[in-house]
Coordinates of C-alpha atoms in Angstrom, one line a residue:
M72 CA -12.4 -117.8 123.2
A73 CA -13.8 -117.3 126.7
K74 CA -10.3 -116.8 128.0
G75 CA -9.5 -114.4 125.2
E76 CA -12.6 -112.4 125.8
K77 CA -11.8 -112.2 129.4
A78 CA -8.2 -111.1 128.7
Q79 CA -9.6 -108.5 126.2
V80 CA -12.0 -107.1 128.8
T81 CA -9.2 -107.0 131.4
S82 CA -7.0 -105.1 129.0
G83 CA -9.8 -102.6 128.4
D84 CA -10.3 -102.2 132.1
R85 CA -6.7 -101.4 132.5
L86 CA -6.9 -98.8 129.7
M87 CA -9.8 -97.1 131.4
M88 CA -7.9 -97.0 134.7
K89 CA -4.9 -95.3 133.1
H90 CA -7.0 -92.9 131.0
P91 CA -10.3 -92.2 132.7
E92 CA -13.1 -90.7 130.7
P93 CA -12.7 -86.9 131.1
A94 CA -16.3 -86.1 130.5
F95 CA -17.4 -87.8 133.7
T96 CA -14.5 -86.7 136.0
K97 CA -12.3 -83.7 135.8
V98 CA -13.8 -81.4 133.2
P99 CA -17.0 -79.5 134.2
P100 CA -20.0 -79.5 131.9
Q101 CA -19.6 -77.3 128.8
T102 CA -22.6 -75.2 129.7
H103 CA -20.8 -74.1 132.9
L104 CA -17.8 -73.0 130.9
D105 CA -20.0 -71.0 128.5
Q106 CA -21.6 -69.1 131.4
K107 CA -18.3 -68.1 133.0
L108 CA -18.1 -64.3 133.3
S109 CA -14.9 -62.4 132.9
V110 CA -13.7 -59.8 135.5
C111 CA -14.1 -57.1 132.8
S112 CA -17.7 -58.1 132.2
K113 CA -18.5 -58.1 136.0
L114 CA -16.9 -54.6 136.3
C115 CA -18.8 -53.2 133.4
F116 CA -22.0 -54.6 134.9
A117 CA -21.2 -53.1 138.3
I118 CA -20.3 -49.7 136.8
G119 CA -23.8 -49.5 135.4
G120 CA -25.2 -49.3 138.9
A121 CA -23.0 -46.6 140.1
P122 CA -24.8 -43.5 138.7
N123 CA -28.0 -44.3 140.6
Q124 CA -26.1 -44.4 143.9
V125 CA -24.1 -41.3 143.0
A126 CA -27.3 -39.3 142.3
G127 CA -29.1 -40.8 145.2
S128 CA -26.4 -39.8 147.7
A129 CA -26.3 -36.3 146.3
T130 CA -30.1 -35.8 146.6
A131 CA -30.4 -37.5 150.0
F132 CA -27.9 -35.1 151.6
F133 CA -28.5 -31.9 149.6
L134 CA -31.8 -31.7 147.9
Q135 CA -33.7 -30.5 151.0
I136 CA -31.4 -27.6 151.8
Y137 CA -31.2 -26.7 148.1
L138 CA -35.0 -26.4 147.9
L139 CA -35.1 -24.3 151.1
D140 CA -32.1 -22.0 150.8
I141 CA -31.2 -21.9 147.1
A142 CA -34.5 -22.4 145.3
Q143 CA -36.2 -20.7 148.2
I144 CA -39.5 -22.4 148.2
N145 CA -41.3 -22.6 151.6
P146 CA -40.8 -25.7 153.8
F147 CA -44.4 -27.0 153.1
Q148 CA -43.8 -26.9 149.4
A149 CA -40.4 -28.5 149.8
S150 CA -42.0 -31.3 151.9
M151 CA -44.5 -32.0 149.2
V152 CA -41.9 -32.1 146.5
L153 CA -39.8 -34.6 148.5
F154 CA -42.6 -36.8 149.7
V155 CA -44.6 -36.9 146.4
G156 CA -41.5 -37.5 144.3
K157 CA -40.2 -40.3 146.5
A158 CA -43.7 -41.9 146.8
W159 CA -44.1 -41.7 143.0
G160 CA -40.7 -43.4 142.6
A161 CA -41.7 -46.1 145.1
V162 CA -44.9 -46.9 143.2
T163 CA -43.3 -46.9 139.7
D164 CA -40.7 -49.5 140.8
P165 CA -43.0 -52.5 141.2
I166 CA -45.1 -51.4 138.2
E167 CA -42.0 -51.3 136.0
Q168 CA -40.8 -54.6 137.4
G169 CA -44.1 -56.2 136.7
C170 CA -44.0 -55.1 133.0
D171 CA -40.4 -56.0 132.5
S172 CA -39.4 -58.9 134.7
S173 CA -39.0 -61.5 131.9
R174 CA -36.7 -59.5 129.6
V175 CA -34.0 -56.9 129.5
D176 CA -33.8 -54.2 126.8
K177 CA -30.4 -52.5 127.1
V178 CA -31.2 -50.3 124.1
R179 CA -34.2 -48.8 126.0
M180 CA -32.0 -48.3 129.1
V181 CA -29.5 -46.4 127.0
G182 CA -32.3 -44.5 125.3
C183 CA -33.8 -43.2 128.5
T184 CA -30.5 -42.1 130.0
P185 CA -30.2 -38.7 128.1
F186 CA -33.7 -37.8 129.2
M187 CA -32.9 -38.9 132.8
V188 CA -29.8 -36.7 132.8
V189 CA -31.8 -33.7 131.5
S190 CA -34.4 -34.2 134.2
Y191 CA -31.7 -34.5 136.9
F192 CA -30.0 -31.3 135.7
Y193 CA -33.2 -29.2 135.8
L194 CA -34.0 -30.6 139.2
W195 CA -31.0 -28.5 140.4
F196 CA -31.8 -25.4 138.2
V197 CA -33.5 -22.4 139.6
P198 CA -36.1 -21.1 137.0
P199 CA -36.3 -17.3 136.5
F200 CA -40.0 -17.2 137.8
T201 CA -41.0 -17.5 141.4
N202 CA -44.7 -18.4 141.6
G203 CA -44.4 -21.7 139.7
R204 CA -41.2 -23.1 141.3
F205 CA -43.1 -25.6 143.3
I206 CA -44.7 -27.1 140.2
W207 CA -41.3 -27.0 138.4
Y208 CA -39.5 -29.0 141.1
L209 CA -42.4 -31.4 141.7
G210 CA -42.6 -32.1 138.0
F211 CA -38.9 -32.7 137.4
Y212 CA -38.5 -34.7 140.5
C213 CA -41.3 -37.1 139.6
L214 CA -40.0 -37.2 136.0
Y215 CA -36.5 -38.1 137.2
Q216 CA -37.9 -40.8 139.5
T217 CA -39.8 -42.3 136.6
L218 CA -36.8 -42.3 134.3
I219 CA -34.4 -43.7 136.9
T220 CA -36.9 -46.5 137.5
C221 CA -37.1 -47.2 133.8
F222 CA -33.3 -47.6 133.9
H223 CA -32.7 -49.2 137.2
V224 CA -35.4 -51.9 137.2
P225 CA -34.1 -53.6 134.0
Y226 CA -30.6 -53.1 135.2
S227 CA -31.4 -55.0 138.4
A228 CA -33.1 -57.7 136.3
L229 CA -30.0 -57.9 134.1
T230 CA -28.4 -59.9 136.9
M231 CA -30.5 -62.9 136.0
F232 CA -29.5 -62.7 132.3
L233 CA -25.7 -62.5 132.8
S234 CA -25.3 -66.3 133.3
T235 CA -27.3 -69.4 134.1
D236 CA -24.6 -70.2 136.8
Q237 CA -25.8 -69.0 140.2
R238 CA -22.2 -68.6 141.4
E239 CA -21.4 -66.2 138.5
R240 CA -24.6 -64.3 139.3
D241 CA -23.6 -64.0 143.0
S242 CA -20.1 -62.9 142.0
A243 CA -21.5 -60.2 139.7
T244 CA -23.8 -59.1 142.4
A245 CA -20.9 -58.7 144.8
Y246 CA -19.1 -56.6 142.2
R247 CA -22.2 -54.5 141.8
M248 CA -22.7 -53.9 145.6
T249 CA -19.1 -52.9 146.0
V250 CA -19.3 -50.4 143.2
E251 CA -22.6 -49.0 144.5
V252 CA -21.1 -48.4 147.9
L253 CA -18.3 -46.5 146.3
G254 CA -20.9 -44.7 144.2
T255 CA -22.6 -43.5 147.3
L256 CA -19.3 -42.1 148.6
V257 CA -18.5 -40.5 145.2
G258 CA -21.9 -38.8 145.1
A259 CA -21.5 -37.3 148.5
A260 CA -17.9 -36.2 147.6
I261 CA -18.7 -34.6 144.3
Q262 CA -21.8 -32.8 145.5
G263 CA -20.4 -31.8 148.9
Q264 CA -17.0 -30.5 147.6
I265 CA -18.6 -28.5 144.7
V266 CA -21.4 -26.9 146.6
A267 CA -19.7 -26.3 149.9
S268 CA -19.1 -22.6 149.1
A269 CA -22.8 -22.1 148.7
H270 CA -23.4 -22.6 152.5
T271 CA -20.5 -20.7 154.1
L272 CA -20.8 -17.8 156.6
K273 CA -19.3 -15.2 154.2
H274 CA -22.7 -14.0 153.1
C275 CA -24.2 -13.9 156.6
P276 CA -23.5 -10.3 157.6
H277 CA -25.3 -9.2 154.4
R278 CA -28.3 -11.5 154.5
N279 CA -29.0 -10.8 158.2
L280 CA -30.6 -7.5 157.3
T281 CA -34.0 -8.3 158.5
A282 CA -36.9 -5.8 158.8
G283 CA -35.9 -5.1 162.4
H284 CA -32.4 -4.0 161.4
L285 CA -33.1 -1.9 158.3
G286 CA -33.8 1.1 160.4
N287 CA -30.3 1.2 161.8
S288 CA -28.6 1.0 158.3
S289 CA -28.1 3.7 155.7
G290 CA -29.7 3.3 152.3
T291 CA -26.3 2.8 150.7
E292 CA -25.4 0.0 153.1
I293 CA -28.7 -1.7 152.4
I294 CA -28.3 -1.6 148.7
R295 CA -24.7 -2.8 148.9
S296 CA -25.7 -5.7 151.2
L297 CA -28.6 -6.7 149.0
A298 CA -26.3 -6.6 145.9
L299 CA -23.8 -8.8 147.7
S300 CA -26.5 -11.2 148.8
Q301 CA -27.8 -11.5 145.2
D302 CA -24.2 -12.2 143.9
F303 CA -23.8 -14.9 146.5
L304 CA -27.1 -16.5 145.6
S305 CA -26.1 -16.5 141.9
H306 CA -22.9 -18.2 142.9
A307 CA -24.8 -20.8 144.9
K308 CA -27.1 -21.5 141.9
E309 CA -24.1 -21.9 139.6
V310 CA -22.2 -24.4 141.8
Y311 CA -25.3 -26.6 142.2
M312 CA -25.7 -26.6 138.4
I313 CA -22.0 -27.5 138.0
A314 CA -22.4 -30.5 140.4
A315 CA -25.6 -31.6 138.5
G316 CA -23.6 -31.5 135.2
V317 CA -20.8 -33.5 136.6
I318 CA -23.1 -36.2 138.0
G319 CA -25.1 -36.2 134.7
G320 CA -21.9 -36.8 132.8
L321 CA -21.2 -39.8 135.0
F322 CA -24.6 -41.2 134.1
L323 CA -23.8 -41.1 130.4
V324 CA -20.2 -42.5 130.8
C325 CA -21.3 -45.4 133.1
T326 CA -24.3 -46.3 131.0
V327 CA -22.1 -46.5 127.8
V328 CA -19.6 -48.7 129.7
M329 CA -22.3 -51.0 130.9
F330 CA -23.9 -51.2 127.4
L331 CA -20.7 -52.1 125.6
G332 CA -19.2 -54.3 128.2
V333 CA -22.1 -56.6 129.2
K334 CA -23.7 -59.3 127.1
E335 CA -26.9 -60.8 128.5
R336 CA -27.9 -64.4 127.9
D337 CA -31.4 -65.9 127.6
D338 CA -32.9 -67.2 130.8
K339 CA -36.6 -67.2 131.4
A340 CA -37.5 -65.5 134.6
I341 CA -40.5 -66.2 136.8
P342 CA -43.5 -63.9 136.1
F343 CA -43.6 -61.0 138.4
H344 CA -47.1 -61.6 139.9
K345 CA -46.2 -65.2 140.8
G346 CA -42.9 -64.2 142.2
F347 CA -44.4 -61.3 144.2
I348 CA -46.9 -63.7 145.8
L349 CA -44.1 -66.1 146.8
V350 CA -41.9 -63.4 148.1
M351 CA -44.6 -61.8 150.2
K352 CA -45.4 -65.2 151.8
H353 CA -41.8 -65.6 152.9
G354 CA -41.7 -64.9 156.7
S355 CA -38.0 -64.0 157.0
Y356 CA -38.4 -61.4 154.2
L357 CA -41.4 -59.8 155.8
T358 CA -39.5 -59.5 159.1
L359 CA -36.4 -58.0 157.5
T360 CA -38.6 -55.6 155.5
A361 CA -40.4 -54.3 158.6
A362 CA -37.1 -53.8 160.4
F363 CA -35.5 -52.3 157.4
L364 CA -38.3 -49.8 156.9
F365 CA -37.8 -48.3 160.3
I366 CA -34.0 -48.3 160.0
S367 CA -34.3 -46.7 156.6
V368 CA -36.5 -43.9 157.9
A369 CA -33.9 -43.2 160.6
I370 CA -31.1 -43.1 158.1
Q371 CA -33.0 -40.9 155.7
L372 CA -33.9 -38.5 158.5
I373 CA -30.2 -38.1 159.4
Q374 CA -29.2 -37.8 155.7
S375 CA -31.7 -35.3 154.7
N376 CA -31.3 -33.1 157.8
F377 CA -27.6 -33.5 158.3
V378 CA -26.4 -30.5 156.2
L379 CA -29.2 -28.3 157.7
F380 CA -28.1 -29.4 161.2
C381 CA -24.4 -28.6 160.5
T382 CA -25.4 -25.3 159.0
Y383 CA -27.9 -24.0 161.6
A384 CA -27.7 -26.0 164.8
V385 CA -23.9 -26.3 165.3
E386 CA -20.9 -24.4 164.1
L387 CA -19.9 -27.0 161.5
R388 CA -21.1 -25.4 158.3
D389 CA -17.5 -25.1 157.0
H390 CA -16.9 -28.8 157.5
F391 CA -20.1 -30.6 156.6
Q392 CA -18.9 -31.5 153.1
N393 CA -16.1 -33.6 154.6
I394 CA -18.2 -35.1 157.4
V395 CA -20.8 -36.2 154.9
L396 CA -18.2 -38.4 153.2
T397 CA -18.0 -40.6 156.2
I398 CA -21.5 -40.3 157.7
L399 CA -23.2 -42.2 154.8
W400 CA -24.8 -44.9 157.0
I401 CA -25.4 -44.0 160.6
M402 CA -25.7 -45.7 164.0
P403 CA -27.9 -44.5 166.8
F404 CA -25.0 -42.9 168.7
T405 CA -24.9 -40.2 166.1
V406 CA -27.1 -38.5 168.7
M407 CA -23.7 -37.6 170.3
L408 CA -23.4 -34.9 167.6
V409 CA -26.4 -33.2 169.1
F410 CA -24.9 -32.9 172.6
I411 CA -21.2 -32.6 171.7
P412 CA -21.0 -30.4 168.6
N413 CA -17.2 -30.8 168.4
L414 CA -15.4 -31.2 165.1
I415 CA -13.2 -34.1 166.1
V416 CA -16.1 -35.9 167.7
A417 CA -18.2 -35.4 164.6
Y418 CA -15.5 -37.1 162.4
V419 CA -15.0 -40.0 164.8
V420 CA -18.8 -40.6 165.1
A421 CA -19.2 -40.5 161.3
V422 CA -16.4 -43.0 160.7
S423 CA -17.5 -45.4 163.4
S424 CA -21.2 -45.3 162.3
G425 CA -20.4 -45.7 158.7
L426 CA -18.3 -48.8 159.1
S427 CA -20.9 -50.7 161.2
V428 CA -24.3 -50.2 159.8
A429 CA -23.4 -50.4 156.1
A430 CA -22.0 -54.0 156.5
S431 CA -25.0 -55.3 158.3
L432 CA -27.7 -53.8 156.0
L433 CA -25.9 -55.0 152.9
S434 CA -25.4 -58.6 154.1
M435 CA -28.9 -59.5 155.4
L436 CA -30.9 -59.3 152.1
P437 CA -28.8 -61.9 150.3
D438 CA -29.3 -64.3 153.3
V439 CA -33.1 -63.9 152.8
V440 CA -32.7 -64.6 149.1
D441 CA -30.8 -67.8 149.8
D442 CA -33.4 -68.9 152.3
F443 CA -36.1 -68.3 149.7
R444 CA -34.2 -70.3 147.1
L445 CA -34.2 -73.3 149.4
A446 CA -37.9 -72.9 150.3
N447 CA -38.9 -72.5 146.6
R448 CA -36.4 -74.7 144.7
N449 CA -38.5 -74.8 141.5
S450 CA -38.7 -71.0 141.1
K451 CA -36.1 -69.1 139.0
G452 CA -35.3 -65.5 138.5
H453 CA -36.8 -64.1 141.7
E454 CA -33.8 -62.0 142.7
A455 CA -34.9 -58.9 140.9
I456 CA -38.3 -59.1 142.7
F457 CA -36.5 -58.9 146.0
Y458 CA -34.4 -56.0 145.0
S459 CA -37.3 -54.2 143.4
L460 CA -39.4 -54.4 146.6
Y461 CA -36.3 -53.4 148.5
A462 CA -36.1 -50.3 146.3
F463 CA -39.8 -49.7 146.9
F464 CA -39.5 -49.7 150.7
T465 CA -36.3 -47.6 150.6
K466 CA -38.0 -44.9 148.5
F467 CA -41.2 -45.1 150.6
A468 CA -39.1 -44.6 153.8
A469 CA -37.3 -41.7 152.2
G470 CA -40.6 -40.1 151.2
I471 CA -41.9 -40.4 154.7
S472 CA -38.8 -39.0 156.4
L473 CA -38.2 -36.2 153.9
G474 CA -41.8 -35.1 153.9
V475 CA -42.4 -35.2 157.6
S476 CA -39.1 -33.6 158.6
T477 CA -39.5 -30.7 156.2
L478 CA -43.0 -30.2 157.4
C479 CA -41.8 -30.1 161.0
L480 CA -39.4 -27.3 160.0
Q481 CA -42.4 -25.4 158.6
F482 CA -44.2 -25.6 161.9
A483 CA -41.0 -24.6 163.8
G484 CA -40.8 -21.4 161.8
Y485 CA -38.0 -22.1 159.3
D486 CA -37.0 -18.8 157.7
T487 CA -36.2 -19.6 154.0
G488 CA -32.8 -18.1 152.9
A489 CA -31.9 -16.7 156.3
C490 CA -28.4 -17.0 157.7
R491 CA -29.6 -17.8 161.2
Q492 CA -32.6 -19.8 162.2
P493 CA -34.8 -19.2 165.3
P494 CA -34.3 -21.5 168.3
P495 CA -37.4 -23.7 167.6
V496 CA -35.9 -24.6 164.3
V497 CA -32.5 -25.5 165.9
Y498 CA -34.3 -27.6 168.5
T499 CA -36.4 -29.4 165.8
L500 CA -33.2 -30.2 163.8
K501 CA -31.7 -31.7 166.9
L502 CA -34.8 -33.9 167.4
L503 CA -34.8 -34.9 163.7
I504 CA -31.1 -36.0 163.7
G505 CA -31.1 -37.3 167.2
A506 CA -34.1 -38.6 169.1
A507 CA -36.3 -39.5 166.1
P508 CA -33.6 -41.7 164.4
V509 CA -32.8 -43.4 167.7
A510 CA -36.5 -44.3 168.2
C511 CA -36.8 -45.7 164.7
I512 CA -33.6 -47.7 164.8
T513 CA -34.6 -49.1 168.3
T514 CA -37.9 -50.2 166.8
G515 CA -36.2 -51.8 163.9
L516 CA -33.7 -53.7 166.1
M517 CA -36.6 -54.9 168.3
I518 CA -38.2 -56.4 165.2
L519 CA -34.9 -58.1 164.3
V520 CA -35.1 -60.0 167.6
V521 CA -37.6 -62.3 165.9
Y522 CA -35.6 -62.5 162.7
P523 CA -35.5 -66.3 161.9
I524 CA -32.2 -66.5 160.0
S525 CA -29.6 -67.0 162.7
E526 CA -25.9 -67.6 162.0
D527 CA -26.5 -71.4 162.2
V528 CA -29.4 -71.2 159.7
R529 CA -27.4 -69.0 157.4
L530 CA -24.5 -71.5 157.3
R531 CA -26.8 -74.4 156.8
N532 CA -28.5 -72.6 153.9
K533 CA -25.1 -71.9 152.4
L534 CA -24.1 -75.6 152.5
A535 CA -27.5 -76.7 151.1
L536 CA -27.1 -74.3 148.2
E537 CA -23.6 -75.5 147.5
E538 CA -25.0 -79.0 147.2
L539 CA -27.7 -77.9 144.8
R540 CA -25.3 -76.0 142.4

């Protein structure tokens, strides 16, 4: 019997060697298969983030010049609209994140989209009255910032609810970041190409009739010139509303695609207040945030003043809509545009700067997130907190740069609606797009000198995360 039992065991062992148990070797756990995301689902998720970047790119480049030259409010009022609106958006981001960090309501996201589109459209609409335009634009800009936050914060948190597999989340995030970069380009393209005719030199001979020149012109010439000026301004208002309508349509289409194509899964996230405390104690994140704040101010300074610079400081007003497509993220040597206002140089600088800074800024935050995961292995669902605070500092930097730069134009004597600006304004624009961004970027780069995540640390973190997954 003993021999028989031994033979039976030996036979069983041979059977196991020929047919190993699949549950312990080649087939991954079923939960992993359940959390696998399709390419279509990742694309639909990524498309949902495009409208925010499209609208953000359009407002970054064109809202300032629109308020000054088309809506024709004075520079101080424009600076208040831009600063207060961005500051309001920065404050509402962490508030909304704190209220909604543990759940995602796609129905609410879709429900707020039509109101967001309406607020965005009226932001680019010139009301028939003059005295209350400041309140009009301030109100609609703050309303738009509130509604875009109500959409974008749960959208960012949606990353955590796509899958419990971190690899799938990372892959979906990569899709999202790619589409958002394309959205930035599309926003600049749509807005720039549609409104380019609103800033040409064709109306200049008619709008240059200042008080000093009226005496040399006949009454008929003055009336004809004023009529042509009004016709041109009406055209400018119309093309800006067309651009707003097109971007608003993109909001609706992309939101519907995201809503129909993405299915979220249950995964309890870390409470916002606990995650916020952990994130703000993480040294590498604080260092990166400080550097990013200065660099963001520099980028926003160039973005917000670039169209004004091309229009009034150099003879590039007929080409700015094309240069904007490539200038999206800017290196310090954009200052070359100030000293060499040449068309070919402008395009070369734009292309070179765009390719370099975009890659570095987009790659560093995920490294910090990975470093945080290893330092806090028991916490889950903190990614949205990082990106919410990232959005806060981005908007805060934009508010500072837009408000301060427009206020500087006020002190320099900016003439709202004029075809030519006085020399102090031209000089101020050169400082705003040259010296000031270089100083901010230099400060940001100096802070990055003490940034603790080197290439070796990044690779070590990556290997450690692979072992944990």
